[in-house]
């Protein structure tokens, strides 16, 4: 019941939001598969395909559409991957925002979702296909609901890296599954308060985000079904897995991000 209540609350946010929205894909609709390799999370409308690319960059195949998160890096990283239907950008730092890569990936049908701080860094051609979301706002695109979640630093010596309100984490959801992409953040109250998350991507590297211990403690607080540590260069991911717990309640997936 709590999942249905959470989705109902998100629907209310959608109706109140001033952002342009598209209808959600109805349950039981016939959805073509996305031609992309990666881990798979089953749903009644086909698998969610999870394809790590590098550091904070990944691709999701979902409801027959391809969603890129923070696409940066040279073209070779994207060879053989499908065209972008949706691109989510979390922040304006160079490991999250590349105007060159966005320009190469965008097609006439692509929608970019980004915070205002990113929008102001984009040329007019990319601004024209961008929906701006502030923390707490919700829209729908390519059959999914997209909610912008605050991402920011809490520790005094890290406050200069990511101030609250500038960047977005995102929760993507259909009628069955909820995927959380944290972006550059520490273990904020907003992260800890998340519920019914099926898959989470959580960062852990210093000095920009948080420690392995912070990340594991936060994950235990909001208990996703599956968690991917990402944005984690130099971190001890085996220690993260140990701290999350060996009982299997949360599946920790360690993948080759570097």
Short mmCIF file of C-alpha atoms in Angstrom, two decimals:
data_model
loop_
_atom_site.label_atom_id
_atom_site.label_comp_id
_atom_site.label_asym_id
_atom_site.label_seq_id
_atom_site.Cartn_x
_atom_site.Cartn_y
_atom_site.Cartn_z
CA UNK A 1 0.00 0.00 0.00
CA UNK A 2 2.81 2.43 0.81
CA UNK A 3 4.08 2.32 -2.81
CA UNK A 4 0.63 3.25 -4.13
CA UNK A 5 0.42 6.12 -1.64
CA UNK A 6 3.85 7.37 -2.70
CA UNK A 7 2.90 7.30 -6.36
CA UNK A 8 -0.39 9.03 -5.62
CA UNK A 9 1.46 11.80 -3.82
CA UNK A 10 3.84 12.18 -6.75
CA UNK A 11 0.85 12.42 -9.09
CA UNK A 12 -0.46 15.33 -7.00
CA UNK A 13 2.89 17.06 -7.34
CA UNK A 14 2.72 16.57 -11.09
CA UNK A 15 -0.69 18.19 -11.31
CA UNK A 16 0.51 21.15 -9.27
CA UNK A 17 3.77 21.59 -11.18
CA UNK A 18 4.05 24.26 -13.81
CA UNK A 19 6.46 22.13 -15.83
CA UNK A 20 5.41 20.69 -19.17
CA UNK A 21 4.39 17.06 -18.74
CA UNK A 22 3.52 14.10 -20.91
CA UNK A 23 1.09 11.29 -20.04
CA UNK A 24 2.45 8.25 -18.24
CA UNK A 25 2.61 5.00 -20.18
CA UNK A 26 -0.54 3.01 -19.29
CA UNK A 27 -0.10 -0.35 -17.52
CA UNK A 28 -0.12 -3.30 -19.88
CA UNK A 29 0.95 -1.29 -22.92
CA UNK A 30 3.12 -3.11 -25.44
CA UNK A 31 6.64 -1.70 -25.11
CA UNK A 32 9.53 -2.51 -27.49
CA UNK A 33 12.81 -3.54 -25.90
CA UNK A 34 15.85 -1.25 -25.93
CA UNK A 35 18.83 -2.68 -27.79
CA UNK A 36 21.43 -2.14 -25.08
CA UNK A 37 23.55 -4.43 -22.94
CA UNK A 38 23.55 -4.23 -19.16
CA UNK A 39 21.93 -5.42 -15.97
CA UNK A 40 18.19 -5.96 -16.12
CA UNK A 41 15.47 -5.23 -13.62
CA UNK A 42 12.15 -6.84 -14.62
CA UNK A 43 8.82 -5.03 -14.75
CA UNK A 44 5.42 -6.01 -16.15
CA UNK A 45 6.15 -3.78 -19.17
CA UNK A 46 9.62 -5.14 -19.91
CA UNK A 47 13.04 -4.85 -18.33
CA UNK A 48 14.82 -1.75 -17.13
CA UNK A 49 18.32 -2.02 -18.63
CA UNK A 50 21.17 -0.47 -16.64
CA UNK A 51 24.34 0.31 -18.58
CA UNK A 52 27.21 1.94 -16.62
CA UNK A 53 29.39 4.16 -18.81
CA UNK A 54 31.92 5.98 -16.62
CA UNK A 55 32.11 7.71 -13.22
CA UNK A 56 28.71 9.50 -13.00
CA UNK A 57 27.60 8.69 -16.55
CA UNK A 58 25.13 5.91 -17.29
CA UNK A 59 22.34 4.89 -19.64
CA UNK A 60 18.97 3.42 -18.74
CA UNK A 61 16.71 1.57 -21.16
CA UNK A 62 13.14 1.87 -19.90
CA UNK A 63 9.75 1.56 -21.59
CA UNK A 64 11.44 1.36 -24.96
CA UNK A 65 13.32 4.65 -24.47
CA UNK A 66 16.95 5.44 -23.72
CA UNK A 67 17.75 7.80 -20.86
CA UNK A 68 21.29 9.15 -20.41
CA UNK A 69 22.47 10.56 -17.09
CA UNK A 70 25.25 13.17 -17.06
CA UNK A 71 26.76 12.21 -20.42
CA UNK A 72 30.39 13.33 -20.57
CA UNK A 73 33.53 11.99 -22.17
CA UNK A 74 34.64 11.15 -25.68
CA UNK A 75 32.43 9.65 -28.35
CA UNK A 76 33.96 6.18 -27.97
CA UNK A 77 32.13 5.70 -24.67
CA UNK A 78 28.79 5.99 -26.48
CA UNK A 79 29.53 3.90 -29.56
CA UNK A 80 26.89 1.27 -30.20
CA UNK A 81 24.42 2.77 -27.73
CA UNK A 82 20.94 3.91 -28.81
CA UNK A 83 20.00 7.49 -29.57
CA UNK A 84 19.04 9.64 -26.61
CA UNK A 85 15.34 10.04 -25.92
CA UNK A 86 15.92 11.75 -22.56
CA UNK A 87 19.05 13.24 -20.99
CA UNK A 88 19.15 14.01 -17.27
CA UNK A 89 21.81 16.45 -16.07
CA UNK A 90 22.39 16.79 -12.34
CA UNK A 91 24.93 19.62 -11.98
CA UNK A 92 27.20 22.06 -13.77
CA UNK A 93 30.57 20.52 -12.85
CA UNK A 94 32.57 19.14 -15.77
CA UNK A 95 32.12 15.50 -14.72
CA UNK A 96 28.35 15.98 -15.10
CA UNK A 97 27.89 18.61 -17.78
CA UNK A 98 29.50 18.56 -21.22
CA UNK A 99 27.97 20.86 -23.82
CA UNK A 100 30.01 19.07 -26.47
CA UNK A 101 28.63 15.65 -25.56
CA UNK A 102 25.07 16.93 -25.17
CA UNK A 103 25.24 18.53 -28.60
CA UNK A 104 26.45 15.25 -30.09
CA UNK A 105 23.72 13.16 -28.44
CA UNK A 106 20.70 15.41 -28.90
CA UNK A 107 18.31 14.57 -31.74
CA UNK A 108 15.21 16.54 -32.81
CA UNK A 109 13.18 14.35 -30.42
CA UNK A 110 15.46 14.45 -27.37
CA UNK A 111 14.35 16.09 -24.12
CA UNK A 112 16.94 17.34 -21.62
CA UNK A 113 15.92 17.68 -17.96
CA UNK A 114 18.19 19.89 -15.86
CA UNK A 115 18.30 22.43 -13.02
CA UNK A 116 18.38 26.16 -13.74
CA UNK A 117 22.12 26.38 -13.02
CA UNK A 118 22.76 23.94 -15.87
CA UNK A 119 20.25 25.60 -18.20
CA UNK A 120 22.09 28.92 -17.97
CA UNK A 121 25.31 27.22 -19.14
CA UNK A 122 23.72 25.81 -22.31
CA UNK A 123 23.72 27.36 -25.78
CA UNK A 124 20.34 28.40 -27.18
CA UNK A 125 19.94 25.23 -29.26
CA UNK A 126 20.18 23.03 -26.17
CA UNK A 127 18.09 25.37 -24.03
CA UNK A 128 15.31 24.98 -26.58
CA UNK A 129 14.97 21.25 -25.77
CA UNK A 130 15.53 21.55 -21.99
CA UNK A 131 12.95 21.36 -19.24
CA UNK A 132 14.08 23.10 -16.08
CA UNK A 133 13.24 21.42 -12.79
CA UNK A 134 13.88 22.91 -9.37
CA UNK A 135 14.28 20.77 -6.26
CA UNK A 136 10.93 19.20 -5.43
CA UNK A 137 9.37 19.77 -8.85
CA UNK A 138 8.03 16.93 -10.96
CA UNK A 139 7.41 16.36 -14.65
CA UNK A 140 6.82 13.38 -16.91
CA UNK A 141 8.72 12.47 -20.03
CA UNK A 142 8.97 9.34 -22.20
CA UNK A 143 6.38 7.57 -20.07
CA UNK A 144 8.18 8.15 -16.76
CA UNK A 145 7.60 10.51 -13.88
CA UNK A 146 10.71 12.52 -13.00
CA UNK A 147 11.08 14.18 -9.60
CA UNK A 148 13.99 16.50 -8.76
CA UNK A 149 15.51 15.67 -5.37
CA UNK A 150 17.89 18.05 -3.56
CA UNK A 151 21.59 17.13 -3.76
CA UNK A 152 24.08 19.06 -1.66
CA UNK A 153 26.90 18.94 0.87
CA UNK A 154 26.38 19.01 4.64
CA UNK A 155 29.88 18.80 6.11
CA UNK A 156 31.31 22.30 6.83
CA UNK A 157 34.54 21.80 4.91
CA UNK A 158 32.62 20.53 1.85
CA UNK A 159 29.89 23.17 1.65
CA UNK A 160 31.62 25.00 -1.18
CA UNK A 161 31.27 22.10 -3.58
CA UNK A 162 27.49 21.74 -3.86
CA UNK A 163 25.09 24.18 -2.24
CA UNK A 164 21.49 23.23 -1.67
CA UNK A 165 19.16 24.15 -4.53
CA UNK A 166 21.73 24.27 -7.32
CA UNK A 167 21.75 20.67 -8.52
CA UNK A 168 19.25 17.83 -8.81
CA UNK A 169 19.19 14.21 -7.95
CA UNK A 170 16.29 12.45 -9.67
CA UNK A 171 13.70 9.80 -8.87
CA UNK A 172 12.34 8.18 -12.03
CA UNK A 173 9.22 6.06 -11.76
CA UNK A 174 6.62 4.17 -13.71
CA UNK A 175 3.64 2.38 -12.20
CA UNK A 176 5.89 -0.35 -10.74
CA UNK A 177 9.48 0.77 -10.25
CA UNK A 178 11.30 3.73 -8.71
CA UNK A 179 14.93 4.51 -9.58
CA UNK A 180 16.95 7.09 -7.63
CA UNK A 181 19.99 8.83 -9.14
CA UNK A 182 21.60 10.75 -6.31
CA UNK A 183 24.06 13.00 -8.14
CA UNK A 184 26.76 14.76 -6.10
CA UNK A 185 25.48 14.74 -2.54
CA UNK A 186 26.04 13.75 1.02
CA UNK A 187 23.58 11.75 3.10
CA UNK A 188 20.93 14.46 3.23
CA UNK A 189 17.60 14.23 5.10
CA UNK A 190 15.87 14.16 1.70
CA UNK A 191 17.87 11.09 0.68
CA UNK A 192 17.23 9.34 3.98
CA UNK A 193 13.50 10.03 3.71
CA UNK A 194 13.10 8.31 0.33
CA UNK A 195 10.85 5.27 0.28
CA UNK A 196 10.00 2.45 -2.13
CA UNK A 197 13.21 2.85 -4.17
CA UNK A 198 13.91 -0.23 -6.25
CA UNK A 199 17.30 0.85 -7.66
CA UNK A 200 19.63 3.57 -6.36
CA UNK A 201 22.87 5.10 -7.66
CA UNK A 202 24.78 6.58 -4.74
CA UNK A 203 28.10 8.51 -4.82
CA UNK A 204 31.00 8.19 -2.41
CA UNK A 205 34.22 10.08 -2.94
CA UNK A 206 36.03 12.81 -1.07
CA UNK A 207 36.10 15.70 -0.86
CA UNK A 208 33.18 16.22 -3.24
CA UNK A 209 30.44 13.90 -1.94
CA UNK A 210 30.61 11.63 1.11
CA UNK A 211 32.51 8.84 2.76
CA UNK A 212 31.84 5.16 2.26
CA UNK A 213 30.53 5.06 5.84
CA UNK A 214 28.06 7.93 5.21
CA UNK A 215 26.84 6.33 2.01
CA UNK A 216 26.30 2.93 3.62
CA UNK A 217 24.46 4.46 6.56
CA UNK A 218 22.15 6.42 4.25
CA UNK A 219 21.46 3.35 2.12
CA UNK A 220 20.49 1.41 5.23
CA UNK A 221 18.12 4.27 6.10
CA UNK A 222 16.14 4.34 2.83
CA UNK A 223 16.63 0.64 1.96
CA UNK A 224 16.60 0.41 -1.84
CA UNK A 225 16.20 -3.05 -3.31
CA UNK A 226 19.42 -2.65 -5.33
CA UNK A 227 22.19 -0.09 -4.90
CA UNK A 228 24.99 0.79 -7.31
CA UNK A 229 27.91 2.73 -5.86
CA UNK A 230 29.01 5.17 -8.57
CA UNK A 231 30.93 8.46 -8.70
CA UNK A 232 33.30 6.57 -6.39
CA UNK A 233 36.86 6.97 -7.68
CA UNK A 234 39.32 5.99 -4.95
CA UNK A 235 36.68 4.56 -2.60
CA UNK A 236 36.72 1.11 -1.02
CA UNK A 237 33.59 -0.39 -2.54
CA UNK A 238 34.06 -3.74 -0.86
CA UNK A 239 33.95 -1.90 2.47
CA UNK A 240 30.77 -0.18 1.34
CA UNK A 241 29.25 -3.55 0.53
CA UNK A 242 30.29 -4.91 3.91
CA UNK A 243 28.79 -1.94 5.75
CA UNK A 244 25.49 -2.12 3.87
CA UNK A 245 25.19 -5.61 5.31
CA UNK A 246 25.60 -9.26 4.39
CA UNK A 247 21.98 -10.30 5.00
CA UNK A 248 20.95 -9.66 1.38
CA UNK A 249 18.13 -7.24 2.25
CA UNK A 250 19.83 -4.69 -0.03
CA UNK A 251 21.66 -6.01 -3.09
CA UNK A 252 24.93 -4.14 -3.68
CA UNK A 253 26.04 -4.28 -7.32
CA UNK A 254 29.69 -3.42 -7.96
CA UNK A 255 30.29 -2.67 -11.62
CA UNK A 256 33.18 -1.40 -13.77
CA UNK A 257 32.69 2.37 -13.77
CA UNK A 258 36.42 3.05 -14.32
#
